[in-house]
mmCIF file of C-alpha atoms in Angstrom:
data_model
loop_
_atom_site.group_PDB
_atom_site.id
_atom_site.type_symbol
_atom_site.label_atom_id
_atom_site.label_comp_id
_atom_site.label_asym_id
_atom_site.label_seq_id
_atom_site.Cartn_x
_atom_site.Cartn_y
_atom_site.Cartn_z
ATOM 1 C CA ASP A 1 73.972 108.873 86.273
ATOM 2 C CA GLY A 2 74.474 108.764 90.147
ATOM 3 C CA GLY A 3 77.093 110.485 91.756
ATOM 4 C CA ILE A 4 78.634 113.461 93.399
ATOM 5 C CA THR A 5 78.907 117.040 91.605
ATOM 6 C CA GLN A 6 81.061 119.856 93.094
ATOM 7 C CA SER A 7 81.335 123.134 91.760
ATOM 8 C CA PRO A 8 83.131 125.200 90.476
ATOM 9 C CA LYS A 9 86.209 123.277 89.929
ATOM 10 C CA TYR A 10 88.288 126.095 90.342
ATOM 11 C CA LEU A 11 87.793 129.011 92.378
ATOM 12 C CA PHE A 12 89.584 132.528 93.400
ATOM 13 C CA ARG A 13 89.046 134.200 96.473
ATOM 14 C CA LYS A 14 90.284 137.849 97.607
ATOM 15 C CA GLU A 15 91.531 138.289 100.761
ATOM 16 C CA GLY A 16 88.467 139.108 103.307
ATOM 17 C CA GLN A 17 86.046 137.424 101.169
ATOM 18 C CA ASN A 18 83.492 134.742 101.932
ATOM 19 C CA VAL A 19 83.039 131.793 99.412
ATOM 20 C CA THR A 20 80.947 128.989 98.918
ATOM 21 C CA LEU A 21 81.602 125.474 97.568
ATOM 22 C CA SER A 22 78.649 123.659 96.134
ATOM 23 C CA CYS A 23 78.136 119.960 96.660
ATOM 24 C CA GLU A 24 75.312 117.834 95.310
ATOM 25 C CA GLN A 25 74.624 114.301 95.384
ATOM 26 C CA ASN A 26 71.898 112.127 93.920
ATOM 27 C CA LEU A 27 72.875 108.835 95.523
ATOM 28 C CA ASN A 28 70.356 108.878 98.163
ATOM 29 C CA HIS A 29 73.072 108.743 100.882
ATOM 30 C CA ASP A 30 72.082 110.330 104.347
ATOM 31 C CA ALA A 31 75.833 111.246 105.320
ATOM 32 C CA MET A 32 77.951 114.058 103.592
ATOM 33 C CA TYR A 33 81.253 115.080 104.371
ATOM 34 C CA TRP A 34 83.824 117.753 103.490
ATOM 35 C CA TYR A 35 87.277 117.422 103.575
ATOM 36 C CA ARG A 36 90.500 119.498 103.001
ATOM 37 C CA GLN A 37 93.502 118.153 101.052
ATOM 38 C CA ASP A 38 96.920 119.787 101.269
ATOM 39 C CA PRO A 39 100.105 118.488 99.575
ATOM 40 C CA GLY A 40 101.885 115.914 101.928
ATOM 41 C CA GLN A 41 98.942 115.814 104.342
ATOM 42 C CA GLY A 42 96.204 113.377 103.002
ATOM 43 C CA LEU A 43 92.767 114.425 103.706
ATOM 44 C CA ARG A 44 91.477 116.371 106.835
ATOM 45 C CA LEU A 45 87.870 116.327 107.768
ATOM 46 C CA ILE A 46 86.285 120.002 108.238
ATOM 47 C CA TYR A 47 82.638 119.130 108.698
ATOM 48 C CA TYR A 48 80.257 116.283 108.533
ATOM 49 C CA SER A 49 76.448 115.659 108.440
ATOM 50 C CA GLN A 50 74.381 112.511 109.232
ATOM 51 C CA ILE A 51 71.154 113.829 108.597
ATOM 52 C CA VAL A 52 69.319 116.837 107.391
ATOM 53 C CA ASN A 53 69.575 119.915 109.473
ATOM 54 C CA ASP A 54 72.068 118.471 111.632
ATOM 55 C CA PHE A 55 76.164 118.655 111.181
ATOM 56 C CA GLN A 56 79.126 118.067 113.395
ATOM 57 C CA LYS A 57 82.601 119.801 113.381
ATOM 58 C CA GLY A 58 85.359 117.767 112.365
ATOM 59 C CA ASP A 59 88.983 118.175 113.031
ATOM 60 C CA ILE A 60 89.626 121.570 111.494
ATOM 61 C CA ALA A 61 86.281 123.251 111.367
ATOM 62 C CA GLU A 62 87.593 126.859 112.332
ATOM 63 C CA GLY A 63 86.908 129.318 109.613
ATOM 64 C CA TYR A 64 84.423 127.399 107.776
ATOM 65 C CA SER A 65 80.785 126.832 107.801
ATOM 66 C CA VAL A 66 78.129 124.549 106.451
ATOM 67 C CA SER A 67 74.214 124.018 106.123
ATOM 68 C CA ARG A 68 72.265 120.820 105.388
ATOM 69 C CA GLU A 69 68.604 122.130 104.447
ATOM 70 C CA LYS A 70 68.172 119.256 101.859
ATOM 71 C CA LYS A 71 69.470 115.553 101.775
ATOM 72 C CA GLU A 72 71.079 116.295 98.314
ATOM 73 C CA SER A 73 72.824 119.289 99.058
ATOM 74 C CA PHE A 74 75.928 120.112 101.726
ATOM 75 C CA PRO A 75 77.322 123.449 100.896
ATOM 76 C CA LEU A 76 80.523 124.708 102.464
ATOM 77 C CA THR A 77 81.570 128.482 102.978
ATOM 78 C CA VAL A 78 84.930 129.355 103.488
ATOM 79 C CA THR A 79 85.094 132.423 105.695
ATOM 80 C CA SER A 80 87.337 135.429 106.113
ATOM 81 C CA ALA A 81 88.337 133.902 109.344
ATOM 82 C CA GLN A 82 90.137 131.228 107.492
ATOM 83 C CA LYS A 83 93.598 132.376 107.294
ATOM 84 C CA ASN A 84 95.076 129.897 105.045
ATOM 85 C CA PRO A 85 92.240 128.795 102.518
ATOM 86 C CA THR A 86 94.346 127.577 99.713
ATOM 87 C CA ALA A 87 93.704 123.869 99.185
ATOM 88 C CA PHE A 88 91.901 121.216 97.244
ATOM 89 C CA TYR A 89 88.319 120.762 98.900
ATOM 90 C CA LEU A 90 86.768 117.271 98.563
ATOM 91 C CA CYS A 91 82.945 116.320 99.221
ATOM 92 C CA ALA A 92 82.023 112.803 100.113
ATOM 93 C CA SER A 93 78.838 111.003 100.852
ATOM 94 C CA ARG A 94 78.084 107.744 102.394
ATOM 95 C CA GLY A 95 74.928 105.439 102.463
ATOM 96 C CA THR A 96 73.741 104.221 106.032
ATOM 97 C CA GLY A 97 71.971 101.068 106.668
ATOM 98 C CA VAL A 98 71.053 98.865 103.942
ATOM 99 C CA ASN A 99 72.728 101.310 101.357
ATOM 100 C CA ARG A 100 75.935 101.514 103.666
ATOM 101 C CA VAL A 101 78.994 101.913 101.332
ATOM 102 C CA GLU A 102 82.148 103.559 101.976
ATOM 103 C CA ALA A 103 82.907 107.218 101.063
ATOM 104 C CA PHE A 104 82.372 108.375 97.625
ATOM 105 C CA PHE A 105 83.978 111.240 96.449
ATOM 106 C CA GLY A 106 83.233 114.204 94.236
ATOM 107 C CA GLN A 107 86.046 115.570 92.139
ATOM 108 C CA GLY A 108 86.942 118.642 94.082
ATOM 109 C CA THR A 109 87.243 122.234 94.072
ATOM 110 C CA ARG A 110 90.833 123.977 93.969
ATOM 111 C CA LEU A 111 90.601 127.227 95.791
ATOM 112 C CA THR A 112 93.059 129.715 95.732
ATOM 113 C CA VAL A 113 93.663 133.235 97.255
ATOM 114 C CA VAL A 114 94.696 135.908 95.229
ATOM 115 C CA GLN B 1 102.440 111.148 115.984
ATOM 116 C CA LYS B 2 99.630 110.747 113.589
ATOM 117 C CA GLU B 3 97.200 107.816 113.738
ATOM 118 C CA VAL B 4 97.962 106.708 110.459
ATOM 119 C CA GLU B 5 101.357 106.642 108.921
ATOM 120 C CA GLN B 6 102.258 106.361 105.296
ATOM 121 C CA ASP B 7 105.425 106.538 103.137
ATOM 122 C CA PRO B 8 104.532 109.442 100.793
ATOM 123 C CA GLY B 9 107.140 108.130 98.254
ATOM 124 C CA PRO B 10 107.500 109.239 95.397
ATOM 125 C CA LEU B 11 107.634 105.657 93.957
ATOM 126 C CA SER B 12 108.827 104.896 90.368
ATOM 127 C CA VAL B 13 108.770 101.322 88.997
ATOM 128 C CA PRO B 14 109.057 99.754 85.519
ATOM 129 C CA GLU B 15 105.761 98.414 83.768
ATOM 130 C CA GLY B 16 104.988 95.032 84.794
ATOM 131 C CA ALA B 17 106.613 95.155 88.512
ATOM 132 C CA ILE B 18 104.987 94.284 91.478
ATOM 133 C CA VAL B 19 104.126 97.257 93.962
ATOM 134 C CA SER B 20 103.949 97.346 97.538
ATOM 135 C CA LEU B 21 102.247 100.018 99.145
ATOM 136 C CA ASN B 22 101.748 100.191 102.887
ATOM 137 C CA CYS B 23 100.211 102.187 105.948
ATOM 138 C CA THR B 24 100.809 101.539 109.745
ATOM 139 C CA TYR B 25 98.308 102.916 112.426
ATOM 140 C CA SER B 26 98.230 103.266 116.130
ATOM 141 C CA ASN B 27 94.654 102.892 116.895
ATOM 142 C CA SER B 28 93.549 99.392 117.742
ATOM 143 C CA ALA B 29 89.711 100.287 117.317
ATOM 144 C CA PHE B 30 90.319 100.561 113.525
ATOM 145 C CA GLN B 31 87.979 97.557 112.081
ATOM 146 C CA TYR B 32 87.736 99.019 108.328
ATOM 147 C CA PHE B 33 90.349 99.458 105.996
ATOM 148 C CA MET B 34 90.361 100.982 102.654
ATOM 149 C CA TRP B 35 92.626 101.946 99.726
ATOM 150 C CA TYR B 36 91.796 104.843 97.500
ATOM 151 C CA ARG B 37 93.343 105.761 94.035
ATOM 152 C CA GLN B 38 93.319 109.529 93.240
ATOM 153 C CA TYR B 39 94.396 110.775 89.997
ATOM 154 C CA SER B 40 95.971 114.107 89.702
ATOM 155 C CA ARG B 41 93.448 117.042 90.243
ATOM 156 C CA LYS B 42 90.611 114.247 90.673
ATOM 157 C CA GLY B 43 88.684 113.000 93.645
ATOM 158 C CA PRO B 44 89.826 109.866 95.444
ATOM 159 C CA GLU B 45 88.123 106.557 94.278
ATOM 160 C CA LEU B 46 87.735 103.332 96.060
ATOM 161 C CA LEU B 47 89.756 100.632 95.215
ATOM 162 C CA MET B 48 89.662 98.000 97.884
ATOM 163 C CA TYR B 49 87.738 97.534 101.333
ATOM 164 C CA THR B 50 88.533 95.162 103.959
ATOM 165 C CA TYR B 51 87.074 94.525 106.874
ATOM 166 C CA SER B 52 89.554 93.400 110.124
ATOM 167 C CA SER B 53 92.229 90.872 109.282
ATOM 168 C CA GLY B 54 92.768 88.903 106.069
ATOM 169 C CA ASN B 55 93.362 89.508 102.289
ATOM 170 C CA LYS B 56 91.204 90.400 99.575
ATOM 171 C CA GLU B 57 91.980 90.188 95.952
ATOM 172 C CA ASP B 58 90.322 91.981 93.054
ATOM 173 C CA GLY B 59 91.998 91.438 89.749
ATOM 174 C CA ARG B 60 95.734 92.857 90.003
ATOM 175 C CA PHE B 61 94.996 94.407 93.249
ATOM 176 C CA THR B 62 95.335 92.517 96.830
ATOM 177 C CA ALA B 63 94.812 93.948 99.871
ATOM 178 C CA GLN B 64 96.243 92.596 103.192
ATOM 179 C CA VAL B 65 95.559 93.720 107.015
ATOM 180 C CA ASP B 66 97.463 92.477 109.705
ATOM 181 C CA LYS B 67 95.843 93.741 112.768
ATOM 182 C CA SER B 68 98.200 92.389 115.267
ATOM 183 C CA SER B 69 100.802 94.448 113.788
ATOM 184 C CA LYS B 70 98.575 97.360 112.587
ATOM 185 C CA TYR B 71 99.942 97.064 109.293
ATOM 186 C CA ILE B 72 98.108 97.175 105.995
ATOM 187 C CA SER B 73 99.359 96.607 102.503
ATOM 188 C CA LEU B 74 97.949 97.209 99.057
ATOM 189 C CA PHE B 75 99.934 94.920 96.185
ATOM 190 C CA ILE B 76 99.573 95.813 92.361
ATOM 191 C CA ARG B 77 100.583 92.935 90.011
ATOM 192 C CA ASP B 78 101.770 93.634 86.739
ATOM 193 C CA SER B 79 101.351 97.378 87.070
ATOM 194 C CA GLN B 80 100.616 99.429 84.330
ATOM 195 C CA PRO B 81 101.149 103.059 83.582
ATOM 196 C CA SER B 82 97.642 103.940 83.812
ATOM 197 C CA ASP B 83 98.136 102.673 87.641
ATOM 198 C CA SER B 84 100.384 105.810 88.119
ATOM 199 C CA ALA B 85 98.530 107.832 90.746
ATOM 200 C CA THR B 86 98.639 108.566 94.497
ATOM 201 C CA TYR B 87 97.393 105.947 96.624
ATOM 202 C CA LEU B 88 95.705 106.650 99.992
ATOM 203 C CA CYS B 89 94.920 104.300 102.719
ATOM 204 C CA ALA B 90 92.075 104.906 104.932
ATOM 205 C CA MET B 91 90.572 103.322 107.817
ATOM 206 C CA ARG B 92 87.812 103.698 110.550
ATOM 207 C CA SER B 93 86.363 102.103 113.757
ATOM 208 C CA SER B 94 83.167 100.342 113.774
ATOM 209 C CA GLY B 95 79.852 102.681 113.913
ATOM 210 C CA SER B 96 82.240 105.574 113.321
ATOM 211 C CA ALA B 97 80.004 108.589 111.809
ATOM 212 C CA ARG B 98 83.291 110.660 111.563
ATOM 213 C CA GLN B 99 84.263 108.633 108.630
ATOM 214 C CA LEU B 100 87.714 108.000 107.957
ATOM 215 C CA THR B 101 91.266 108.706 109.124
ATOM 216 C CA PHE B 102 93.343 108.770 105.934
ATOM 217 C CA GLY B 103 97.272 108.529 105.387
ATOM 218 C CA SER B 104 99.178 111.260 103.423
ATOM 219 C CA GLY B 105 99.081 109.133 100.274
ATOM 220 C CA THR B 106 101.963 107.501 98.114
ATOM 221 C CA GLN B 107 102.810 108.975 94.806
ATOM 222 C CA LEU B 108 103.165 106.165 92.313
ATOM 223 C CA THR B 109 104.713 106.205 88.740
ATOM 224 C CA VAL B 110 104.838 103.154 86.534
ATOM 225 C CA LEU B 111 107.280 103.970 83.703
ATOM 226 C CA PRO B 112 106.611 102.360 80.209
#
């Protein structure tokens, strides 16, 4: 089945640690996105990528990094510079051109600082 | 002021009721309007998608867009307990590569 797979579902990070969240899609979508969701604040855009080897900062990119080496994959690293990383992280993809649809989301990764 | 405002609720209704969910926005460039449903601890799923002003119906769901008032609505008829979720409105301008601007979501509970 086509879709977006995020892993792990739950992730625990110690203070000062970098962690990487995985996002893989087999929808052949060009564009991929990372959002952060906090209670009562909706979804906020962290990074997005429209094409392989290119990505752009969103509204809250500080303390995060991404890569887009393959069309199918868009991993997010939460660095130690992110002071308040505990949140629900959502990856999304979107087709462009004739495959254009609105954002299709993965099931999320819940990150907790311990 | 946020670009998109959405009443967070929570909203509780009895089974079978008509539910009205709403968002207002300030950016007149928004052209595409969406409603997502999000169950607890899950990713959002697209419910309705509307371009510009007008109504769109899909089963028990009706989406309305009034661009002159910068106001969008989602109506759920004959609500069911399985409709209990958080509903997020989202919108974007034409050609926007930055994707969507979301409301904060309304938590809905349909009581059996």
